[in-house]
Coordinates of C-alpha atoms in Angstrom, one line a residue:
X1 CA 46.9 -21.6 -8.5
X2 CA 44.5 -24.5 -8.0
X3 CA 45.1 -27.6 -10.1
X4 CA 42.8 -28.2 -12.9
X5 CA 40.3 -31.0 -12.2
X6 CA 41.1 -34.3 -13.9
X7 CA 38.4 -35.8 -16.1
X8 CA 37.6 -39.4 -15.4
X9 CA 35.5 -42.0 -17.1
X10 CA 32.7 -44.1 -15.6
X11 CA 34.9 -47.0 -14.7
X12 CA 36.9 -44.7 -12.5
X13 CA 33.8 -43.1 -11.0
X14 CA 32.4 -46.2 -9.2
X15 CA 31.0 -45.2 -5.9
X16 CA 31.9 -41.5 -6.4
X17 CA 28.4 -40.0 -6.8
X18 CA 29.1 -37.5 -4.0
X19 CA 32.1 -36.1 -5.7
X20 CA 32.1 -32.7 -7.4
X21 CA 30.6 -33.0 -10.9
X22 CA 33.5 -31.1 -12.4
X23 CA 35.8 -34.1 -11.9
X24 CA 33.8 -36.1 -14.4
X25 CA 34.5 -35.9 -18.1
X26 CA 31.8 -34.1 -20.1
X27 CA 31.3 -37.2 -22.2
X28 CA 30.2 -39.1 -19.1
X29 CA 28.0 -36.4 -17.6
X30 CA 24.2 -36.8 -17.3
X31 CA 22.2 -33.7 -18.0
X32 CA 18.9 -32.5 -16.5
X33 CA 15.9 -34.4 -17.9
X34 CA 14.5 -31.7 -20.1
X35 CA 17.8 -30.8 -21.7
X36 CA 18.6 -34.5 -22.1
X37 CA 15.2 -35.0 -23.9
X38 CA 15.4 -32.1 -26.3
X39 CA 19.1 -32.7 -27.1
X40 CA 18.5 -36.3 -27.8
X41 CA 15.5 -35.5 -30.0
X42 CA 17.7 -33.0 -31.9
X43 CA 20.2 -35.8 -32.7
X44 CA 17.3 -38.0 -34.0
X45 CA 16.0 -35.1 -36.2
X46 CA 19.4 -34.5 -37.6
X47 CA 19.9 -38.1 -38.8
X48 CA 16.3 -39.3 -39.3
X49 CA 16.3 -38.7 -43.0
X50 CA 19.6 -40.6 -43.3
X51 CA 18.2 -43.6 -41.5
X52 CA 15.1 -44.0 -43.5
X53 CA 16.6 -43.2 -46.9
X54 CA 18.4 -46.6 -47.4
X55 CA 15.3 -48.8 -46.6
X56 CA 13.2 -46.6 -48.9
X57 CA 15.7 -47.0 -51.8
X58 CA 16.1 -50.8 -51.3
X59 CA 12.5 -51.4 -50.5
X60 CA 11.4 -49.6 -53.7
X61 CA 13.8 -51.5 -55.8
X62 CA 12.5 -54.8 -54.4
X63 CA 8.9 -53.6 -55.1
X64 CA 7.5 -53.6 -51.6
X65 CA 4.0 -52.3 -50.9
X66 CA 3.5 -49.2 -48.9
X67 CA 2.7 -51.3 -45.8
X68 CA 5.8 -53.5 -46.2
X69 CA 7.9 -50.4 -46.9
X70 CA 6.7 -48.9 -43.6
X71 CA 7.6 -52.1 -41.8
X72 CA 11.2 -52.0 -43.3
X73 CA 11.6 -48.4 -42.3
X74 CA 10.4 -49.1 -38.8
X75 CA 12.9 -52.0 -38.6
X76 CA 15.7 -49.7 -39.6
X77 CA 14.8 -47.2 -36.9
X78 CA 14.6 -49.9 -34.3
X79 CA 17.9 -51.5 -35.1
X80 CA 19.6 -48.1 -35.4
X81 CA 18.5 -47.5 -31.8
X82 CA 19.9 -50.8 -30.6
X83 CA 23.2 -50.0 -32.4
X84 CA 23.3 -46.6 -30.8
X85 CA 22.8 -48.1 -27.3
X86 CA 25.8 -50.5 -28.0
X87 CA 28.0 -47.6 -29.1
X88 CA 27.2 -45.1 -26.4
X89 CA 26.5 -47.2 -23.3
X90 CA 28.7 -50.1 -24.1
X91 CA 28.8 -53.7 -22.9
X92 CA 32.1 -55.3 -21.9
X93 CA 34.7 -54.3 -24.6
X94 CA 31.9 -53.3 -27.0
X95 CA 31.2 -49.7 -27.7
X96 CA 33.4 -46.6 -28.0
X97 CA 31.4 -44.9 -25.2
X98 CA 31.4 -41.7 -27.1
X99 CA 28.4 -39.6 -28.3
X100 CA 27.9 -41.6 -31.5
X101 CA 24.6 -42.1 -33.3
X102 CA 24.5 -45.3 -35.3
X103 CA 22.2 -46.0 -38.2
X104 CA 22.0 -47.6 -41.6
X105 CA 25.1 -46.9 -43.6
X106 CA 24.8 -45.3 -47.1
X107 CA 27.8 -47.4 -48.2
X108 CA 25.7 -50.5 -48.5
X109 CA 22.9 -49.0 -50.7
X110 CA 24.6 -49.4 -54.1
X111 CA 25.8 -53.0 -53.5
X112 CA 22.4 -53.9 -52.2
X113 CA 20.7 -52.5 -55.3
X114 CA 23.2 -54.5 -57.4
X115 CA 22.1 -57.7 -55.5
X116 CA 18.5 -56.8 -56.1
X117 CA 19.1 -56.3 -59.8
X118 CA 20.9 -59.6 -60.2
X119 CA 18.3 -61.6 -58.3
X120 CA 15.7 -63.2 -60.6
X121 CA 13.0 -63.6 -57.9
X122 CA 12.8 -60.3 -56.0
X123 CA 11.3 -62.0 -53.0
X124 CA 14.7 -63.6 -52.4
X125 CA 16.6 -60.3 -52.6
X126 CA 16.1 -59.2 -49.0
X127 CA 16.9 -62.6 -47.5
X128 CA 20.1 -62.7 -49.6
X129 CA 21.0 -59.2 -48.5
X130 CA 20.3 -60.0 -44.8
X131 CA 22.4 -63.2 -45.0
X132 CA 25.3 -61.4 -46.5
X133 CA 25.1 -58.7 -43.8
X134 CA 25.1 -61.3 -41.0
X135 CA 28.2 -62.9 -42.3
X136 CA 29.9 -59.5 -42.9
X137 CA 29.0 -58.4 -39.4
X138 CA 30.4 -61.5 -37.7
X139 CA 33.6 -61.4 -39.7
X140 CA 33.9 -57.7 -38.9
X141 CA 33.4 -58.3 -35.2
X142 CA 36.3 -60.8 -35.2
X143 CA 38.5 -58.5 -37.3
X144 CA 37.8 -55.3 -35.2
X145 CA 40.8 -55.5 -32.9
X146 CA 43.1 -56.2 -35.8
X147 CA 41.6 -53.6 -38.1
X148 CA 42.2 -51.0 -35.4
X149 CA 45.9 -51.6 -35.9
X150 CA 45.7 -50.9 -39.6
X151 CA 44.5 -47.3 -39.4
X152 CA 47.7 -46.1 -41.2
X153 CA 46.6 -48.0 -44.4
X154 CA 43.4 -45.9 -44.5
X155 CA 44.6 -42.3 -44.7
X156 CA 42.4 -39.4 -45.8
X157 CA 43.3 -40.1 -49.5
X158 CA 41.4 -43.5 -49.2
X159 CA 38.6 -42.5 -46.8
X160 CA 37.9 -39.3 -48.7
X161 CA 37.7 -41.1 -52.0
X162 CA 35.3 -43.7 -50.7
X163 CA 33.0 -41.2 -49.0
X164 CA 33.0 -39.1 -52.2
X165 CA 32.0 -42.2 -54.2
X166 CA 29.2 -42.9 -51.7
X167 CA 27.6 -39.6 -52.3
X168 CA 28.2 -39.6 -56.1
X169 CA 26.8 -43.2 -56.4
X170 CA 23.6 -42.2 -54.6
X171 CA 22.8 -38.9 -56.4
X172 CA 21.3 -40.8 -59.4
X173 CA 18.8 -42.3 -56.9
X174 CA 17.7 -38.7 -55.9
X175 CA 17.4 -37.8 -59.6
X176 CA 15.2 -40.8 -60.2
X177 CA 13.0 -40.0 -57.2
X178 CA 12.6 -36.4 -58.5
X179 CA 11.0 -37.7 -61.7
X180 CA 8.2 -39.6 -60.0
X181 CA 7.4 -43.0 -58.4
X182 CA 7.0 -45.1 -61.6
X183 CA 9.6 -45.0 -64.4
X184 CA 7.1 -46.7 -66.8
X185 CA 4.3 -44.1 -66.2
X186 CA 3.6 -41.5 -68.8
X187 CA 4.0 -38.7 -66.4
X188 CA 7.4 -39.8 -65.3
X189 CA 9.7 -36.8 -65.3
X190 CA 6.8 -34.4 -65.7
X191 CA 7.1 -30.7 -64.9
X192 CA 4.8 -31.3 -61.8
X193 CA 7.2 -33.8 -60.3
X194 CA 10.3 -31.8 -61.1
X195 CA 8.8 -28.6 -59.7
X196 CA 7.9 -30.4 -56.4
X197 CA 11.5 -31.6 -56.2
X198 CA 12.9 -28.1 -57.0
X199 CA 10.6 -26.5 -54.4
X200 CA 11.6 -28.9 -51.7
X201 CA 15.3 -28.3 -52.5
X202 CA 14.7 -24.6 -52.4
X203 CA 13.0 -24.9 -48.9
X204 CA 15.9 -26.9 -47.5
X205 CA 18.5 -24.4 -48.9
X206 CA 16.6 -21.4 -47.6
X207 CA 16.3 -22.9 -44.1
X208 CA 20.0 -23.8 -44.1
X209 CA 21.0 -20.3 -45.2
X210 CA 18.7 -18.1 -43.1
X211 CA 18.0 -20.0 -39.9
X212 CA 20.2 -21.2 -37.1
X213 CA 20.4 -23.7 -34.3
X214 CA 17.8 -26.4 -34.1
X215 CA 15.8 -25.3 -37.2
X216 CA 18.9 -25.3 -39.3
X217 CA 19.9 -28.8 -38.2
X218 CA 16.5 -30.2 -39.1
X219 CA 16.2 -28.3 -42.4
X220 CA 16.0 -31.5 -44.4
X221 CA 13.2 -32.9 -42.2
X222 CA 11.2 -29.6 -42.4
X223 CA 11.8 -29.5 -46.1
X224 CA 10.2 -33.0 -46.4
X225 CA 7.2 -31.8 -44.4
X226 CA 6.6 -28.6 -46.4
X227 CA 7.2 -30.4 -49.7
X228 CA 4.6 -33.1 -48.7
X229 CA 2.0 -30.4 -47.8
X230 CA 2.6 -28.6 -51.1
X231 CA 2.2 -31.9 -53.0
X232 CA -1.3 -32.6 -51.5
X233 CA -3.2 -30.4 -54.0
X234 CA -1.4 -32.1 -56.8
X235 CA -2.8 -35.5 -55.8
X236 CA 0.5 -37.2 -55.4
X237 CA 0.5 -37.7 -51.7
X238 CA -0.8 -41.1 -50.4
X239 CA -1.9 -41.3 -46.8
X240 CA -3.0 -44.9 -47.0
X241 CA 0.2 -46.3 -45.2
X242 CA -0.6 -44.2 -42.1
X243 CA -4.3 -45.2 -42.0
X244 CA -3.4 -48.9 -42.4
X245 CA -0.6 -48.9 -39.9
X246 CA -1.1 -49.9 -36.3
X247 CA -0.1 -47.7 -33.3
X248 CA 2.1 -50.4 -31.7
X249 CA 4.0 -53.1 -33.4
X250 CA 7.2 -55.1 -33.3
X251 CA 9.6 -55.9 -36.1
X252 CA 9.1 -59.6 -36.3
X253 CA 12.4 -61.5 -36.8
X254 CA 12.9 -62.7 -40.4
X255 CA 9.7 -61.1 -41.6
X256 CA 10.8 -61.3 -45.2
X257 CA 12.1 -64.9 -44.9
X258 CA 15.0 -66.8 -43.5
X259 CA 18.4 -65.4 -44.5
X260 CA 20.1 -66.9 -47.6
X261 CA 23.8 -67.0 -48.1
X262 CA 25.1 -66.3 -51.5
X263 CA 28.9 -66.1 -51.9
X264 CA 29.0 -63.1 -54.3
X265 CA 26.6 -61.1 -52.1
X266 CA 28.7 -62.0 -49.0
X267 CA 31.9 -60.8 -50.7
X268 CA 30.2 -57.6 -51.8
X269 CA 28.9 -56.8 -48.2
X270 CA 32.3 -57.7 -46.7
X271 CA 33.8 -55.0 -48.9
X272 CA 31.0 -52.6 -47.6
X273 CA 31.9 -53.6 -44.1
X274 CA 35.5 -52.7 -44.8
X275 CA 34.3 -49.3 -46.0
X276 CA 32.0 -48.9 -43.0
X277 CA 34.8 -49.7 -40.6
X278 CA 37.0 -47.3 -42.3
X279 CA 34.4 -44.5 -42.1
X280 CA 33.7 -45.3 -38.4
X281 CA 37.4 -45.2 -37.6
X282 CA 37.7 -41.8 -39.2
X283 CA 34.6 -40.6 -37.3
X284 CA 35.9 -41.9 -34.0
X285 CA 39.2 -40.1 -34.5
X286 CA 37.4 -36.9 -35.4
X287 CA 34.8 -37.1 -32.5
X288 CA 37.5 -37.9 -30.0
X289 CA 39.3 -34.7 -30.8
X290 CA 36.0 -32.7 -30.6
X291 CA 35.0 -34.0 -27.2
X292 CA 38.6 -33.9 -25.9
X293 CA 38.8 -37.6 -25.3
X294 CA 41.2 -38.8 -28.1
X295 CA 40.2 -42.2 -29.5
X296 CA 43.1 -44.6 -29.0
X297 CA 43.5 -48.1 -30.4
X298 CA 41.4 -49.7 -27.7
X299 CA 38.6 -47.2 -28.1
X300 CA 38.6 -47.7 -31.9
X301 CA 38.5 -51.5 -31.5
X302 CA 35.6 -51.3 -29.0
X303 CA 33.7 -48.9 -31.3
X304 CA 34.2 -51.2 -34.3
X305 CA 32.9 -54.1 -32.3
X306 CA 29.7 -52.1 -31.6
X307 CA 29.3 -51.3 -35.3
X308 CA 29.9 -54.8 -36.5
X309 CA 27.8 -56.5 -33.8
X310 CA 25.0 -54.0 -34.4
X311 CA 25.2 -54.9 -38.1
X312 CA 25.1 -58.7 -37.4
X313 CA 22.1 -58.3 -35.2
X314 CA 20.1 -55.9 -37.4
X315 CA 19.1 -58.5 -40.1
X316 CA 17.4 -60.6 -37.3
X317 CA 14.9 -57.7 -37.0
X318 CA 14.9 -56.9 -40.8
X319 CA 17.5 -54.1 -40.5
X320 CA 20.6 -53.3 -42.6
X321 CA 24.3 -52.7 -41.9
X322 CA 24.9 -50.0 -39.2
X323 CA 27.6 -47.4 -39.0
X324 CA 28.3 -44.1 -37.2
X325 CA 26.5 -41.0 -38.6
X326 CA 29.0 -38.3 -39.4
X327 CA 26.4 -35.5 -39.5
X328 CA 25.8 -36.0 -35.7
X329 CA 29.5 -35.3 -35.1
X330 CA 28.9 -31.8 -36.5
X331 CA 26.0 -31.4 -34.2
X332 CA 28.2 -32.3 -31.2
X333 CA 30.7 -29.7 -32.3
X334 CA 28.1 -27.0 -32.8
X335 CA 26.1 -27.5 -29.6
X336 CA 29.1 -28.3 -27.4
X337 CA 26.9 -30.9 -25.7
X338 CA 29.3 -33.8 -25.4
X339 CA 27.4 -36.2 -23.1
X340 CA 27.1 -39.7 -24.6
X341 CA 23.9 -40.2 -22.5
X342 CA 22.2 -37.5 -24.6
X343 CA 22.9 -39.6 -27.7
X344 CA 21.7 -42.8 -25.8
X345 CA 18.5 -40.9 -25.2
X346 CA 18.3 -40.3 -28.9
X347 CA 18.7 -44.1 -29.4
X348 CA 15.7 -44.6 -27.1
X349 CA 13.6 -42.4 -29.4
X350 CA 14.7 -44.5 -32.4
X351 CA 13.7 -47.7 -30.7
X352 CA 10.3 -46.2 -29.7
X353 CA 9.7 -45.0 -33.3
X354 CA 10.6 -48.5 -34.5
X355 CA 8.0 -50.0 -32.2
X356 CA 5.3 -47.7 -33.6
X357 CA 4.4 -48.4 -37.2
X358 CA 2.4 -45.2 -37.4
X359 CA 5.5 -43.1 -36.6
X360 CA 7.5 -45.1 -39.1
X361 CA 4.8 -44.8 -41.8
X362 CA 4.9 -41.0 -41.8
X363 CA 8.0 -41.0 -44.0
X364 CA 6.4 -43.3 -46.5
X365 CA 3.7 -40.6 -47.1
X366 CA 6.4 -38.3 -48.5
X367 CA 6.1 -38.3 -52.4
X368 CA 9.1 -39.5 -54.3
X369 CA 9.7 -36.1 -56.0
X370 CA 9.8 -34.5 -52.6
X371 CA 12.3 -37.1 -51.4
X372 CA 14.3 -36.5 -54.6
X373 CA 14.6 -32.7 -53.8
X374 CA 15.8 -33.4 -50.3
X375 CA 18.0 -36.3 -51.5
X376 CA 20.0 -33.9 -53.7
X377 CA 21.1 -32.1 -50.5
X378 CA 21.4 -35.3 -48.4
X379 CA 23.5 -37.3 -50.9
X380 CA 25.3 -34.3 -52.2
X381 CA 26.4 -33.5 -48.6
X382 CA 27.9 -37.0 -48.3
X383 CA 30.0 -36.3 -51.5
X384 CA 31.0 -32.9 -50.1
X385 CA 32.0 -34.5 -46.9
X386 CA 34.3 -36.8 -48.9
X387 CA 35.8 -33.8 -50.7
X388 CA 36.4 -32.1 -47.3
X389 CA 38.4 -35.2 -46.3
X390 CA 40.3 -35.2 -49.6
X391 CA 41.4 -31.6 -48.8
X392 CA 43.4 -33.1 -45.9
X393 CA 44.8 -35.9 -48.1
X394 CA 47.8 -34.0 -49.4
X395 CA 46.7 -33.7 -53.0
X396 CA 49.8 -31.6 -53.7
X397 CA 51.6 -35.0 -54.0
X398 CA 51.4 -36.6 -57.4
X399 CA 51.0 -40.0 -55.9
X400 CA 47.8 -39.0 -54.0
X401 CA 46.4 -37.3 -57.1
X402 CA 46.8 -40.5 -59.1
X403 CA 45.2 -42.6 -56.3
X404 CA 42.2 -40.3 -56.2
X405 CA 41.9 -40.0 -60.0
X406 CA 42.0 -43.7 -60.8
X407 CA 39.9 -44.8 -57.8
X408 CA 37.2 -42.2 -58.6
X409 CA 37.2 -43.3 -62.3
X410 CA 36.9 -47.0 -61.4
X411 CA 34.1 -46.2 -58.9
X412 CA 32.1 -44.0 -61.4
X413 CA 32.1 -46.7 -64.1
X414 CA 28.8 -48.3 -63.0
X415 CA 27.2 -44.9 -62.9
X416 CA 28.2 -43.6 -66.3
X417 CA 28.3 -46.9 -68.1
X418 CA 25.9 -49.3 -66.4
X419 CA 26.5 -52.1 -69.0
X420 CA 30.3 -51.8 -68.7
X421 CA 30.6 -55.2 -67.0
X422 CA 27.8 -56.9 -69.0
X423 CA 30.2 -59.7 -70.2
X424 CA 31.1 -60.8 -66.7
X425 CA 29.3 -63.6 -64.7
X426 CA 26.3 -62.4 -62.7
X427 CA 28.0 -63.2 -59.4
X428 CA 31.0 -61.0 -60.3
X429 CA 28.6 -58.2 -61.4
X430 CA 27.2 -57.9 -57.9
X431 CA 30.6 -56.6 -56.8
X432 CA 31.6 -54.8 -60.0
X433 CA 28.3 -53.0 -60.3
X434 CA 29.0 -51.3 -57.0
X435 CA 31.2 -48.3 -57.6
X436 CA 31.7 -47.9 -53.9
X437 CA 33.1 -51.4 -53.5
X438 CA 35.4 -51.3 -56.6
X439 CA 36.5 -47.7 -55.8
X440 CA 37.4 -48.7 -52.2
X441 CA 39.4 -51.7 -53.3
X442 CA 41.2 -49.6 -56.0
X443 CA 42.0 -46.8 -53.4
X444 CA 43.4 -49.2 -50.8
X445 CA 45.5 -51.1 -53.3
X446 CA 46.8 -48.0 -55.1
X447 CA 47.6 -46.4 -51.7
X448 CA 49.7 -49.5 -50.8
X449 CA 51.5 -49.4 -54.1
X450 CA 52.3 -45.7 -54.2
X451 CA 52.7 -44.8 -50.6
X452 CA 53.9 -48.0 -48.8
X453 CA 55.6 -50.4 -51.1
X454 CA 59.1 -49.5 -52.3
X455 CA 58.6 -45.9 -51.4
X456 CA 61.4 -43.5 -52.5
X457 CA 62.3 -40.1 -51.1
X458 CA 61.4 -38.3 -54.3
X459 CA 57.9 -39.8 -54.5
X460 CA 56.5 -36.9 -52.6
X461 CA 57.8 -34.3 -55.1
X462 CA 55.2 -32.5 -57.2
X463 CA 55.9 -32.7 -60.9
X464 CA 52.6 -31.2 -62.1
X465 CA 52.8 -27.6 -63.4
X466 CA 51.7 -24.8 -61.1
X467 CA 48.4 -23.0 -61.6
X468 CA 48.4 -19.2 -62.0
X469 CA 48.8 -17.6 -58.5
X470 CA 50.1 -20.8 -56.9
X471 CA 52.7 -20.2 -54.2
X472 CA 56.2 -21.6 -54.9
X473 CA 56.9 -24.4 -52.5
X474 CA 60.2 -25.0 -50.7
X475 CA 60.7 -28.1 -52.8
X476 CA 60.2 -26.2 -56.1
X477 CA 62.5 -23.4 -54.9
X478 CA 65.2 -25.7 -53.9
X479 CA 65.1 -27.5 -57.3
X480 CA 65.1 -24.3 -59.2
X481 CA 68.1 -23.0 -57.2
X482 CA 69.9 -26.3 -57.9
X483 CA 69.3 -26.0 -61.7
X484 CA 70.4 -22.4 -61.9

């Protein structure tokens, strides 16, 4: 029987263009132009809404005009493309060289909103945010090779809790969008706005349920388009950002002012960087299994360098912190297209869209209620992804149940009781008002205390009562036999 061809990476393929294509690992294969184009476009469509949501949220909180919001959105698309290039193509020891799409991480939204809320002059908010991201990115780049050695301190019980908190923390934003663009307006929360949000949500759900393939993957994007068209007769769709935008443009460096460096904001974004690096590590491990190129310590370190360097560079072009997009991992698993060059092609689309203000302005046309309806699915899916991770966390162990319970409670405080930390200094509130940051810190510390420090053999035993129909575990059976 003939030996199975051995996969090789690009470094091993130098000067081997004439060799049989089957000897090259699918991750390093280049596809025919048409398939490369359509597959790359599909990756962009699957993550487009996720890239533009954070700048829309933060930009609205700062009070940017439609034109400025378009600029901020285009900058996020442009920097997402650059970060994707770093991750897929790689430079030196930077980049996992896996089919990763990078974009603005949701983990930073809540802390950035907290920074905006605690900044007296809103024109300083974005420079303070950008300054904090630059510092966090540089520190993360330095820490990347060391962080890759600490994977064991970030098990599913920690990552699952954090991802769940990200989704839960962002859902109130979707609910606010669904009620209208102006909280002080008389029609805020009107039946018209709520109906538009509900119709958009219904369209997305129907597409996800009754379609397949490409259309199913772009259900959120199609839902936004249909919802916007339905909103036109109601007079809530504003096309002025498109008419005012130029066809070609460039995200001028430091458009919103030179970066400012505030200690509290820097600490907050460093915590977000920790969360982002944790998510990316988990994503690399998952994607490595899917494409049959397991991510080792070296690959993880290189991937984290790409994330952190991309994050450090993004503020120069008015972009935010970058991280791997988990939804695109599902797309790789579904399509079985594992080529990293396909995703690099998608990165090219992102850069081109960022260089075209007209393309970037299209999303700003979408009415807030329509965004709210789609946001329920988008942000809810993030929370559901965290719950899926928690399923793997061994919640049959009392220790892990306590870690999740307390961490979620700490993280949900700013959502349920926004004034809970009102007596604390303003600088501390920037960190404390971010449930994601506080929940992440709580999960890491509790995991260390319960699962690493002074661990005893009986710590894993379940002491909680069984639910009806629960199978009797070997541990319970052994204990019962011992008692009787």
